[in-house]
mmCIF file of C-alpha atoms and ligand atoms in Angstrom:
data_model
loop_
_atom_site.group_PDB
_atom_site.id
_atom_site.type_symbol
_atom_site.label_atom_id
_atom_site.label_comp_id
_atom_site.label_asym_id
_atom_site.label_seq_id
_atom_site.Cartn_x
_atom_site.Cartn_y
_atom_site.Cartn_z
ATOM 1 C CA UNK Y 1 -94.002 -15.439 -50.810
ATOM 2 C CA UNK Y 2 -94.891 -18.679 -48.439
ATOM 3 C CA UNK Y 3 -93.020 -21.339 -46.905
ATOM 4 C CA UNK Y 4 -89.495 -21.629 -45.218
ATOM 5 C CA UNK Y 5 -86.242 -22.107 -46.486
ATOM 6 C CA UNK Y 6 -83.539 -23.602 -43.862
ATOM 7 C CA UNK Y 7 -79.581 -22.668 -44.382
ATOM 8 C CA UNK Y 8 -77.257 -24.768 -42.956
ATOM 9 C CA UNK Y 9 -79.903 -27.335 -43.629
ATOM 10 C CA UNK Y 10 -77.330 -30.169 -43.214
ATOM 11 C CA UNK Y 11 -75.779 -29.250 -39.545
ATOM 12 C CA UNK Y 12 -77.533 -30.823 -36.348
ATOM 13 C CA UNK Y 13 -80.487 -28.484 -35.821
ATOM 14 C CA UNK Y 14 -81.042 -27.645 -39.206
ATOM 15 C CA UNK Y 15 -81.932 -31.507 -39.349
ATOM 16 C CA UNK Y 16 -84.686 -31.058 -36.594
ATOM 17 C CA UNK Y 17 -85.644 -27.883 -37.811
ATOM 18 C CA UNK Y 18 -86.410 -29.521 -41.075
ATOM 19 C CA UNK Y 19 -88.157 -32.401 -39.585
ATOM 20 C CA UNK Y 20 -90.135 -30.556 -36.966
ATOM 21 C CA UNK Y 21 -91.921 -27.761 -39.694
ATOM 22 C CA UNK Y 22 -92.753 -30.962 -41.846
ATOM 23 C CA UNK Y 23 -94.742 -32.217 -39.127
ATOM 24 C CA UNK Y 24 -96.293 -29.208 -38.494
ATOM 25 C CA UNK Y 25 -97.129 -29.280 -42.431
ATOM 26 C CA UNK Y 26 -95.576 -26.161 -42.964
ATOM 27 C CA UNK Y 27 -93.858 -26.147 -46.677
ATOM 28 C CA UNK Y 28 -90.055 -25.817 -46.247
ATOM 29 C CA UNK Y 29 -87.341 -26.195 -48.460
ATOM 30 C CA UNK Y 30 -83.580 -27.116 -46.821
ATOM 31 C CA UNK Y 31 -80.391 -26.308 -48.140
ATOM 32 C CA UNK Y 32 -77.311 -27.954 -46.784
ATOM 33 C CA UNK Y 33 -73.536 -26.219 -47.902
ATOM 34 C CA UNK Y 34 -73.191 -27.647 -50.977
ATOM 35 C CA UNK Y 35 -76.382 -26.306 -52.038
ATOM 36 C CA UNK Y 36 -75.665 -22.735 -51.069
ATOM 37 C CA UNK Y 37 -73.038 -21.338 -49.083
ATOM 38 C CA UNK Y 38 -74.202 -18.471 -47.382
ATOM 39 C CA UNK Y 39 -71.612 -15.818 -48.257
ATOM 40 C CA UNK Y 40 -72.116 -15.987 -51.853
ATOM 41 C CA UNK Y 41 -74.545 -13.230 -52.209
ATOM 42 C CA UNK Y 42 -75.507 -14.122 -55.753
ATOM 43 C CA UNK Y 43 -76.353 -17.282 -55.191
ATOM 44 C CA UNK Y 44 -78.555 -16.458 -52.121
ATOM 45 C CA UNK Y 45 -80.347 -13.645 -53.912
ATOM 46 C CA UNK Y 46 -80.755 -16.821 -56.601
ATOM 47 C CA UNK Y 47 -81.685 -19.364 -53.928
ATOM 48 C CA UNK Y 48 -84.435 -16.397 -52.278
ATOM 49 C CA UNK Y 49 -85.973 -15.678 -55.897
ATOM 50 C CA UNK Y 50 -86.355 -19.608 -56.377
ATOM 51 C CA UNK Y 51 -87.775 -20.852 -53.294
ATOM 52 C CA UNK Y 52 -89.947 -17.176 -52.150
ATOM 53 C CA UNK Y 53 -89.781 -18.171 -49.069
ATOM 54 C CA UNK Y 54 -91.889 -15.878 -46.317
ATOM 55 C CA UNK Y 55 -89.200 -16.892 -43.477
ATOM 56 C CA UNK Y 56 -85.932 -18.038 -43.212
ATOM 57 C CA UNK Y 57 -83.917 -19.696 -40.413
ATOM 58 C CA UNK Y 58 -80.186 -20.018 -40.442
ATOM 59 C CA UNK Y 59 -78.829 -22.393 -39.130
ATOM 60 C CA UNK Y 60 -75.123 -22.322 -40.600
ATOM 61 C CA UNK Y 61 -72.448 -21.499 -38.800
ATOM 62 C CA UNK Y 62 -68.616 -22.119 -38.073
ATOM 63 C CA UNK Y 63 -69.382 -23.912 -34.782
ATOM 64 C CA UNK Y 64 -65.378 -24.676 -34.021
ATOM 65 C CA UNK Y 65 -65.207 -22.706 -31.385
ATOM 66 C CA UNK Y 66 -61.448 -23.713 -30.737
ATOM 67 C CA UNK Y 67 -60.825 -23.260 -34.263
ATOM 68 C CA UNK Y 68 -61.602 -19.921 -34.744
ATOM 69 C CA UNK Y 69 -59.434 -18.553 -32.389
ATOM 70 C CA UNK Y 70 -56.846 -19.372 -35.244
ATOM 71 C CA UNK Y 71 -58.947 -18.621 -38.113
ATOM 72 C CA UNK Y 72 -61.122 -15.853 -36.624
ATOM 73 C CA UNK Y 73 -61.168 -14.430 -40.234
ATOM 74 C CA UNK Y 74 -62.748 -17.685 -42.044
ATOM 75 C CA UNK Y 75 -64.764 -17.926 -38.644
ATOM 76 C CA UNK Y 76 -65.943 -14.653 -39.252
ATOM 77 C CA UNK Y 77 -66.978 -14.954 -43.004
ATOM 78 C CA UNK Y 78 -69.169 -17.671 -41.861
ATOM 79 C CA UNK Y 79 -70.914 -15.947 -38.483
ATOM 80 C CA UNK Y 80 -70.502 -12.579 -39.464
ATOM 81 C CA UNK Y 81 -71.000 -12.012 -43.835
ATOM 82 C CA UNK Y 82 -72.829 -14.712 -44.082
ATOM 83 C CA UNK Y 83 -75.877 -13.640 -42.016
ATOM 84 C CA UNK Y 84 -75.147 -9.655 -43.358
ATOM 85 C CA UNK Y 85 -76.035 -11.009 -46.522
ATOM 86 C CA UNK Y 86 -78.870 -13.298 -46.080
ATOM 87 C CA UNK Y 87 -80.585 -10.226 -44.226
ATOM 88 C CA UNK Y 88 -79.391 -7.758 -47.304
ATOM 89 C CA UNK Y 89 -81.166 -10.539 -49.211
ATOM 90 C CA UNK Y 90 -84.258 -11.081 -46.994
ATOM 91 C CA UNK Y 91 -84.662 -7.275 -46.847
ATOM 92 C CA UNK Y 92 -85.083 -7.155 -50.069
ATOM 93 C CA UNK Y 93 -87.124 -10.084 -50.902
ATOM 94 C CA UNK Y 94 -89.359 -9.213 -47.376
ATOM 95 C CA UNK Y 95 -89.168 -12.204 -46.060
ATOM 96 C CA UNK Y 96 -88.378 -12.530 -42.272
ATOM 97 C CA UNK Y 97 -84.983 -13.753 -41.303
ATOM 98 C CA UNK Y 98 -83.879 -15.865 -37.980
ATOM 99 C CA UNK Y 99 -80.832 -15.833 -37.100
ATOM 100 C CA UNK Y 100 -79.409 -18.544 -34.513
ATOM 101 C CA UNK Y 101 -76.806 -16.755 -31.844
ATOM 102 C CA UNK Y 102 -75.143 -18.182 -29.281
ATOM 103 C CA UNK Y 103 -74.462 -17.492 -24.858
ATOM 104 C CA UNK Y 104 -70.447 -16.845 -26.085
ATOM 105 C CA UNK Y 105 -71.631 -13.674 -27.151
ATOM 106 C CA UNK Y 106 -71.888 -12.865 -23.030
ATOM 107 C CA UNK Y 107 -68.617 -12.635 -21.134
ATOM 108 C CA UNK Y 108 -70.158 -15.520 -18.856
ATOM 109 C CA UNK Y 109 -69.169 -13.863 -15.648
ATOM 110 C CA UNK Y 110 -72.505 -13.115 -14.569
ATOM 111 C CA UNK Y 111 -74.592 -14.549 -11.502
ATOM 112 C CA UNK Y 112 -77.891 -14.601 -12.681
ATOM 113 C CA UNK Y 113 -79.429 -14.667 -15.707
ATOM 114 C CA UNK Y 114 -78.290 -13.040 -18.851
ATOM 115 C CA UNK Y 115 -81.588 -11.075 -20.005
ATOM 116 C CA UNK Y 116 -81.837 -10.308 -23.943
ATOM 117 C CA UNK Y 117 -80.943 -7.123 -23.983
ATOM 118 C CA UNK Y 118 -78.226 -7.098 -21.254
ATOM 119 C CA UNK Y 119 -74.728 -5.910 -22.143
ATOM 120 C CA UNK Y 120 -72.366 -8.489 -24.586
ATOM 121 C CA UNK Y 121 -69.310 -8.787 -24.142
ATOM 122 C CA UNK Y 122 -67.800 -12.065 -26.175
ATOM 123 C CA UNK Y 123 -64.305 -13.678 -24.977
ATOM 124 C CA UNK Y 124 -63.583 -15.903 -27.698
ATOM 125 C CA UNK Y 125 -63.191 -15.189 -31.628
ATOM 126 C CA UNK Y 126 -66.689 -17.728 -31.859
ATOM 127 C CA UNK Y 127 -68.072 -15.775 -29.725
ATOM 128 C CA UNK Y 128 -67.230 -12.083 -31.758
ATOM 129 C CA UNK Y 129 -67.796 -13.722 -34.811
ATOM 130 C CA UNK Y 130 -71.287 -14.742 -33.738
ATOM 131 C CA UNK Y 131 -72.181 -11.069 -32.317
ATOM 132 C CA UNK Y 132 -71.603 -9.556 -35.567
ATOM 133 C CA UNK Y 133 -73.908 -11.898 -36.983
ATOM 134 C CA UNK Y 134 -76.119 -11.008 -34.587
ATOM 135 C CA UNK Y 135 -75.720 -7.212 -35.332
ATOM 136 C CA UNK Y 136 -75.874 -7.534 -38.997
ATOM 137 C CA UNK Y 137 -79.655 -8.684 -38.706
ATOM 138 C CA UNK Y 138 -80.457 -6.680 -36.542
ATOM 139 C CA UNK Y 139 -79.476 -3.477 -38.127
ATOM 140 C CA UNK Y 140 -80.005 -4.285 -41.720
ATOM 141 C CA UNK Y 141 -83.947 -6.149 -40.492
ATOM 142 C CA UNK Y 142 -84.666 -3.614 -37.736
ATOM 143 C CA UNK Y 143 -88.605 -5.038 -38.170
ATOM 144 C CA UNK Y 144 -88.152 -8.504 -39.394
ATOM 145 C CA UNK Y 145 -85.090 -9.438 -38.049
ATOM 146 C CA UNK Y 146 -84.611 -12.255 -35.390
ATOM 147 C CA UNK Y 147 -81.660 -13.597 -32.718
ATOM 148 C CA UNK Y 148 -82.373 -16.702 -31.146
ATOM 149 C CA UNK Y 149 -79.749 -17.477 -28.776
ATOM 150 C CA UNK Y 150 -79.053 -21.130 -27.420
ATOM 151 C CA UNK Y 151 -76.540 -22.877 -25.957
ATOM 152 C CA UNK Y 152 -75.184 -26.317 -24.999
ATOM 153 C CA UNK Y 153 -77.239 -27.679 -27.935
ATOM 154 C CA UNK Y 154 -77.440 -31.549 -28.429
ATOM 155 C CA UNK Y 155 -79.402 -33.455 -30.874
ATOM 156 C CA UNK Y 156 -79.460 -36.851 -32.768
ATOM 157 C CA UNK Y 157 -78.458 -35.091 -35.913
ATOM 158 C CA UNK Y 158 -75.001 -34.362 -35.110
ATOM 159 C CA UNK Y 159 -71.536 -34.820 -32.853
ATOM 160 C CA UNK Y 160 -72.572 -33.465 -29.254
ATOM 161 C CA UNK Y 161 -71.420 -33.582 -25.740
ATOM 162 C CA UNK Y 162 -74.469 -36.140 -25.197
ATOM 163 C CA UNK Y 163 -73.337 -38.379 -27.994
ATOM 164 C CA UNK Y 164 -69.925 -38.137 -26.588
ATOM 165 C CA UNK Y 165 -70.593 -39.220 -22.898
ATOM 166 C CA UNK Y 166 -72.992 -42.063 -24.305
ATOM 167 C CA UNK Y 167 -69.960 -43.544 -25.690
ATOM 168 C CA UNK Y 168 -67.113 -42.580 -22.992
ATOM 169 C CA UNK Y 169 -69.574 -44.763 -20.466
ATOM 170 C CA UNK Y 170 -69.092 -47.885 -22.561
ATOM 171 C CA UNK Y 171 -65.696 -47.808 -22.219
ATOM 172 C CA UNK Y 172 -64.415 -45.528 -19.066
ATOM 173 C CA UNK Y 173 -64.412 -47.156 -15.693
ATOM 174 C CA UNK Y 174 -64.778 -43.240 -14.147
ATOM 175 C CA UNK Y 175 -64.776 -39.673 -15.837
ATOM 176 C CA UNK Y 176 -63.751 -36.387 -14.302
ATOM 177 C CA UNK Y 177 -66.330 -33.345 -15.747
ATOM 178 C CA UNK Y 178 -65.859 -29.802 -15.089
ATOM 179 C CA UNK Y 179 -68.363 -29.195 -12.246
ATOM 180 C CA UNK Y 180 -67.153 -25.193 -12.904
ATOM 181 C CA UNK Y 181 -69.241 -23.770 -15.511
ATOM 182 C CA UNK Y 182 -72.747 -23.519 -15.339
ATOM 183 C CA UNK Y 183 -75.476 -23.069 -18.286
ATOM 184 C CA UNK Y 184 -78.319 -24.924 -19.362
ATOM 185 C CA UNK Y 185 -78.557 -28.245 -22.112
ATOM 186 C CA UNK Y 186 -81.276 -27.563 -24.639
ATOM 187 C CA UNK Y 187 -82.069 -29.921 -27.224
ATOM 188 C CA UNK Y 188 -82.632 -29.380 -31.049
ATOM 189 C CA UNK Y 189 -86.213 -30.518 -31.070
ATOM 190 C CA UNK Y 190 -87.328 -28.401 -28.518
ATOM 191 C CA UNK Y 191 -85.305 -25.667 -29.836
ATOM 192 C CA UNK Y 192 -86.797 -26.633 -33.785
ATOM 193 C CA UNK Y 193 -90.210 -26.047 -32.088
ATOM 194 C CA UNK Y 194 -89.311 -22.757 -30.609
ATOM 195 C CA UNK Y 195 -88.472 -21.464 -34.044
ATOM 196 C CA UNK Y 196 -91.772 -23.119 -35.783
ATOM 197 C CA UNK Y 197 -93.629 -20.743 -33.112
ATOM 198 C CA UNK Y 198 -91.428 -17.548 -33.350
ATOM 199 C CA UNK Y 199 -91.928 -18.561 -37.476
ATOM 200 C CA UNK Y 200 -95.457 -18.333 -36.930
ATOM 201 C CA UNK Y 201 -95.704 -15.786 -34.707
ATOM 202 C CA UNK Y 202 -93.524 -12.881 -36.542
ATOM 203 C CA UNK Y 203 -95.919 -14.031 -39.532
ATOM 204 C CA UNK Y 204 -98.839 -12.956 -37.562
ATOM 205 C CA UNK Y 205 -97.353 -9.775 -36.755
ATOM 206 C CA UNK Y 206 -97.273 -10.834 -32.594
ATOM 207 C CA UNK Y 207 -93.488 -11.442 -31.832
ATOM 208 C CA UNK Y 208 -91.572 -7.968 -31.802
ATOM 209 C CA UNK Y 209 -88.361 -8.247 -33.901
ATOM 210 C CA UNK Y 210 -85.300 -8.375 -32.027
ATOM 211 C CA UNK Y 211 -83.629 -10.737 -29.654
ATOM 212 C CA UNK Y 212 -84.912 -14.314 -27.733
ATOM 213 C CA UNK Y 213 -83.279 -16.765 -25.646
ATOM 214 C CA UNK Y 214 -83.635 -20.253 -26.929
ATOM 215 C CA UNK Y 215 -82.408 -22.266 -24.077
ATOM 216 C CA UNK Y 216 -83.943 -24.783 -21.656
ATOM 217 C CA UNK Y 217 -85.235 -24.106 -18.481
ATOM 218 C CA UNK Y 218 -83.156 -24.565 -15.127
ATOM 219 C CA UNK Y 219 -79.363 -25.105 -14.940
ATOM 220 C CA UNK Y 220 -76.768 -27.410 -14.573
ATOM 221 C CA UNK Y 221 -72.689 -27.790 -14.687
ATOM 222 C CA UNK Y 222 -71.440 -30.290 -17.236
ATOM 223 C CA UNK Y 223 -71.147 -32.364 -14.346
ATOM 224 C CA UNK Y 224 -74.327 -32.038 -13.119
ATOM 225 C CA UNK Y 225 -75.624 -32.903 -17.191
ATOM 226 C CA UNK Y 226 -73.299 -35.752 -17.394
ATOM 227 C CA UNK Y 227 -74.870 -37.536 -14.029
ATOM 228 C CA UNK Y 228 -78.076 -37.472 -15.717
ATOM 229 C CA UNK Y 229 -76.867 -39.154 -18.710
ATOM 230 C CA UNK Y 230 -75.400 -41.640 -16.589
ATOM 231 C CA UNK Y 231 -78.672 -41.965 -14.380
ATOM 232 C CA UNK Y 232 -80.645 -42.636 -18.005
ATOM 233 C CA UNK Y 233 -78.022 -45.262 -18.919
ATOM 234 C CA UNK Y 234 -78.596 -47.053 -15.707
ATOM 235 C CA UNK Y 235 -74.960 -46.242 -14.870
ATOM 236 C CA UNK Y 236 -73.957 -45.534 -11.254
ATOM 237 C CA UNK Y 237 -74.051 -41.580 -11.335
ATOM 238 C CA UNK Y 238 -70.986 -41.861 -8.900
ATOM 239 C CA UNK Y 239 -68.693 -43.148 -11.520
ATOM 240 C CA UNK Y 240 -68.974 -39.257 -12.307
ATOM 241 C CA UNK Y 241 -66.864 -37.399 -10.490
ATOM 242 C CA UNK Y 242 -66.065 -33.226 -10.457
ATOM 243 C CA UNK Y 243 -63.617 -31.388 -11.445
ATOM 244 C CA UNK Y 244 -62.402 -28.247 -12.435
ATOM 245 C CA UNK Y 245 -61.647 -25.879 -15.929
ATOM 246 C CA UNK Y 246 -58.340 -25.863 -15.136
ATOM 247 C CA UNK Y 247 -57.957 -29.849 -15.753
ATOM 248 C CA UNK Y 248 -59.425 -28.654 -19.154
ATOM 249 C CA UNK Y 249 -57.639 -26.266 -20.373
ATOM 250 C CA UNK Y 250 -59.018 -25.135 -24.004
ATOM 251 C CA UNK Y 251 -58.068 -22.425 -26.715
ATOM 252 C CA UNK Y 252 -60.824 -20.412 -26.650
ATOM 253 C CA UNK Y 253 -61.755 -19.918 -23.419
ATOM 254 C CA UNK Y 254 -65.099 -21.188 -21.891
ATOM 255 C CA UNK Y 255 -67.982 -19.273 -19.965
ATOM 256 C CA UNK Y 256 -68.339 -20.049 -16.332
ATOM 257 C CA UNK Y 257 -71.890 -18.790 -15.863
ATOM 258 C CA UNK Y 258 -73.797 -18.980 -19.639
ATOM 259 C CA UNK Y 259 -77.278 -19.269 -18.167
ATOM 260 C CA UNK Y 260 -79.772 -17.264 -20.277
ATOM 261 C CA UNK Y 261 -83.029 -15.320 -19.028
ATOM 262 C CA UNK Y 262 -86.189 -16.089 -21.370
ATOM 263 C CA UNK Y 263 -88.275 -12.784 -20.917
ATOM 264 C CA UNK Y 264 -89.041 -11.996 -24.332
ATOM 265 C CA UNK Y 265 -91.180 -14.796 -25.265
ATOM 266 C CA UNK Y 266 -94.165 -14.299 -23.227
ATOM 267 C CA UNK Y 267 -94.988 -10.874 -25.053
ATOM 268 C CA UNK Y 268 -94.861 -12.957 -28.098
ATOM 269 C CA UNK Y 269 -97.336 -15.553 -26.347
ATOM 270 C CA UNK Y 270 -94.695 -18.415 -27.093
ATOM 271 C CA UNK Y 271 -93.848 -20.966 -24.156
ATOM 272 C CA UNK Y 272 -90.484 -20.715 -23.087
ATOM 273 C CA UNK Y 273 -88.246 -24.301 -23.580
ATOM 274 C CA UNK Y 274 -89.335 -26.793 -20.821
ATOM 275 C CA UNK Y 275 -86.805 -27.945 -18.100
ATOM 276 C CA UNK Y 276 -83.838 -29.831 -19.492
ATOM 277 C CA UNK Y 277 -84.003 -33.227 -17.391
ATOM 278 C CA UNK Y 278 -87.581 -33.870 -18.870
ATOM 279 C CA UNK Y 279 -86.362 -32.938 -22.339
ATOM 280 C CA UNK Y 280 -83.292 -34.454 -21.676
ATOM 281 C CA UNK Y 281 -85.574 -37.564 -20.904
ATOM 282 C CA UNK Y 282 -87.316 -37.818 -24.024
ATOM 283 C CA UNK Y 283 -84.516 -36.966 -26.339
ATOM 284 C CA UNK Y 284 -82.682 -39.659 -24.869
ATOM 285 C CA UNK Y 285 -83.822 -42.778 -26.394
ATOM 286 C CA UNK Y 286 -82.702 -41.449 -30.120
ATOM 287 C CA UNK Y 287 -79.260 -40.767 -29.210
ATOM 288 C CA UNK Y 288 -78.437 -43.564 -27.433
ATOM 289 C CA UNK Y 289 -79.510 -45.308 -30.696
ATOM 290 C CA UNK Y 290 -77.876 -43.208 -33.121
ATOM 291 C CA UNK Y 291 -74.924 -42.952 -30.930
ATOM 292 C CA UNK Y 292 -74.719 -47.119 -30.744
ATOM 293 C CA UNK Y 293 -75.214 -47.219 -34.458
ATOM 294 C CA UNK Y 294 -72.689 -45.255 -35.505
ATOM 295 C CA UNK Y 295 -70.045 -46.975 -32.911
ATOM 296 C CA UNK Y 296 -71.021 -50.559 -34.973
ATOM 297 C CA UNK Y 297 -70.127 -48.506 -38.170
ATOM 298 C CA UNK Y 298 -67.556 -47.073 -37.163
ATOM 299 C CA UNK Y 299 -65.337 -50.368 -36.481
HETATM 300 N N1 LIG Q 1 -73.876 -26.789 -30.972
HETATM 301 C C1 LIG Q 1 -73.973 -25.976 -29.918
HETATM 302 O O1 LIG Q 1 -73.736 -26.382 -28.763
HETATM 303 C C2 LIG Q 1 -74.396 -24.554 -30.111
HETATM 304 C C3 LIG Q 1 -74.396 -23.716 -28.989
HETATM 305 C C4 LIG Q 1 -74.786 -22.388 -29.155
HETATM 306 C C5 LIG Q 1 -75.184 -21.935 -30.396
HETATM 307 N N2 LIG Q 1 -75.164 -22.764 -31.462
HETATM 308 C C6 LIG Q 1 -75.588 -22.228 -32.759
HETATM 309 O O2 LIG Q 1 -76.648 -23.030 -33.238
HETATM 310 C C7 LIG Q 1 -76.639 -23.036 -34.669
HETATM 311 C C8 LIG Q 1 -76.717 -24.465 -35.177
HETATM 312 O O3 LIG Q 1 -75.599 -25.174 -34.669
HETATM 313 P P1 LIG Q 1 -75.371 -26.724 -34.945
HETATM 314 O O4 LIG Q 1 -74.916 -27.312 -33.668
HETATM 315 O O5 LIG Q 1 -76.527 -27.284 -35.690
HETATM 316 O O6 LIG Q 1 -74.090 -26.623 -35.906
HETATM 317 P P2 LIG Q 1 -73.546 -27.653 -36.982
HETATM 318 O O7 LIG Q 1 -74.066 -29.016 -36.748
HETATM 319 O O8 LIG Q 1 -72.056 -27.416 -37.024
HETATM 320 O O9 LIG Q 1 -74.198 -27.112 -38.332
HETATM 321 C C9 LIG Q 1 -73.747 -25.951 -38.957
HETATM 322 C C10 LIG Q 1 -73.876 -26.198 -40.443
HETATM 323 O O10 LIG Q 1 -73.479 -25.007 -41.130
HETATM 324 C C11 LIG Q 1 -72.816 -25.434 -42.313
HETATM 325 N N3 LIG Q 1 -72.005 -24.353 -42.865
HETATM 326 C C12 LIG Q 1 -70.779 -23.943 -42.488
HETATM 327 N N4 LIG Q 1 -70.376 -22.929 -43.265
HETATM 328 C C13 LIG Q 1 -71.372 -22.700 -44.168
HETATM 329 C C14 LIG Q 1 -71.549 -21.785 -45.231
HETATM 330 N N5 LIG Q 1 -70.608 -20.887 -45.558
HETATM 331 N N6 LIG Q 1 -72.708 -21.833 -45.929
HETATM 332 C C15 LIG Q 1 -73.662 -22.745 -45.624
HETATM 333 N N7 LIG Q 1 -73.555 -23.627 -44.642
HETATM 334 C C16 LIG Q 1 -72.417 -23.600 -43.910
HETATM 335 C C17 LIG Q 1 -71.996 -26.624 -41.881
HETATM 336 O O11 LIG Q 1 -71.616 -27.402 -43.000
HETATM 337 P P3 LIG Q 1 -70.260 -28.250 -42.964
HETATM 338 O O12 LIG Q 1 -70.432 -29.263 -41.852
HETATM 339 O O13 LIG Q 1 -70.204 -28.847 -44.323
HETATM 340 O O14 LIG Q 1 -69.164 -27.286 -42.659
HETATM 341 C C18 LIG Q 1 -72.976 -27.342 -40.958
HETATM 342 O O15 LIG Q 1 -73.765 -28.281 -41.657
HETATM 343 C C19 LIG Q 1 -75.386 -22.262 -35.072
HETATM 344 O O16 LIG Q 1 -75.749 -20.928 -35.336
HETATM 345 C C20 LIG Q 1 -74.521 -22.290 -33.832
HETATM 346 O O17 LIG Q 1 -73.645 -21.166 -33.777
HETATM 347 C C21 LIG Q 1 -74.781 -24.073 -31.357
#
């Protein structure tokens, strides 16, 4: 048993997660839906008897989070089954199994940080779907099991609110953002790292099993993130302007206060996610590319 296998291989941080152990030289093998769909359990008992893989991440998910409020049942075979039986799989094959959560499984009506182990309490079907996921790790892999939470993930690998507010500045004169709900931006690559190192570490027998907060450091309101896109554009930040959820209203509803505590990782001597303007800052240059690229395509 060596190596890593990715599920979900094909979705945004999959992507970076791919890219990010092959520069680190690890030996990884990435499997995108067509290539297994993680609720067949035969074929990923097949897929874990092929590839022997000594960790593996997953990074599929139903990530429609206004979706599944309709289809919390095809939400939930995704979030829920399909990590029960990758870690029925993984436990046993004995290879260690991450599993990527999310902040919806807090109620989001906190006022300071949301430690690991602090009480759930999910308000949209995303965010129930993703707690069983998190649950069915955990108790089937009480000792190789792993939830990595993040949140307000963007990346050059996929539709994101970044991508999004690259393009509404080429062609809005002013945008109203929800100044109303608070969390913290965290980008794939730093968050591709993160799992490298837990990887590693749970290898090595130094990061306790259980749960870790894979967010950036600091906080911000989406109006507060979208300013700093603007500032990187060289677009008047003013242009900006704040407003509330209400002007948004949504199906599933959205967490005011989604800002996650990252405790855990300094017993597993791993460096928390940096700050999100500097990572913000370096991601930057990528998706204004990719994002420019696919507006010439898309015409
Ligand atoms: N994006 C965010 O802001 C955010 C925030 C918090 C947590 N997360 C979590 O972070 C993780 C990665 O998210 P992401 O943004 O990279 O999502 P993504 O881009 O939507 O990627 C998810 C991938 O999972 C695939 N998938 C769906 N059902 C599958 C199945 N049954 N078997 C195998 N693959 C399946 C999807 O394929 P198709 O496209 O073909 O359906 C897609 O490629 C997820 O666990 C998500 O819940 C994301």
């Amino acid at each position: 048993m060596s190596g890593w296998l990715v599920t979900g291989a094909g979705g945004m941080l999959g992507r970076d997660l791919l890219a990010r152990l092959a520069a680190a030289g690890e030996r990884a093998a990435g499997l995108d839906r067509s290539a297994l769909d993680i609720t067949d359990a035969d074929a990923v008992r097949a897929a874990l008897e092929t590839y022997a893989p000594a960790v593996v991440v997953n990074c599929a998910a139903w990530t429609a989070v206004d979706d599944a409020e309709a289809k919390e049942a095809e939400a939930l075979a995704v979030n829920g089954t399909g990590p029960r039986v990758l870690a029925e799989a993984c436990a046993a094959s004995g290879a260690v199994l991450i599993q990527v959560s999310t902040d919806y499984v807090f109620a989001g009506d906190g006022q300071t940080p949301y430690g690991e182990y602090d009480a759930t309490g999910p308000r949209s079907a995303y965010g129930r779907t993703k707690l069983a996921g998190e649950r069915a790790v955990l108790d089937t892999l009480p000792e190789t099991g792993y939830v990595v939470r993040t949140a307000w993930l963007y990346g050059a690998g996929g539709g994101n609110f970044v991508r999004t507010m690259i393009k509404l500045e080429s062609v809005k004169d002013t945008l109203d953002v929800v100044d109303d709900q608070r969390g913290q931006p965290t980008w794939t690559g730093d968050l591709a790292e993160l799992l490298v190192r837990l990887g590693a570490a749970a290898l090595e027998g130094v990061a306790e099993p259980g749960i870790y907060h894979g967010t950036s450091g600091g906080e911000t309101t989406w109006f507060g993130f979208t300013r700093e896109i603007f500032r990187l554009l060289g677009a008047d930040p003013e242009r900006v302007r704040p407003t509330a959820s209400e002007a948004f209203v949504r199906p599933a509803p959205r967490p005011a206060y989604s800002v996650l505590g990252h405790e855990r990782w300094k017993r597993a001597g791993i460096e928390p996610i940096r700050e999100w303007r500097a990572a913000l800052e370096e991601a930057f240059p990528a998706l204004v590319a990719v994002e420019r690229q696919s507006g010439v395509t898309d015409q």
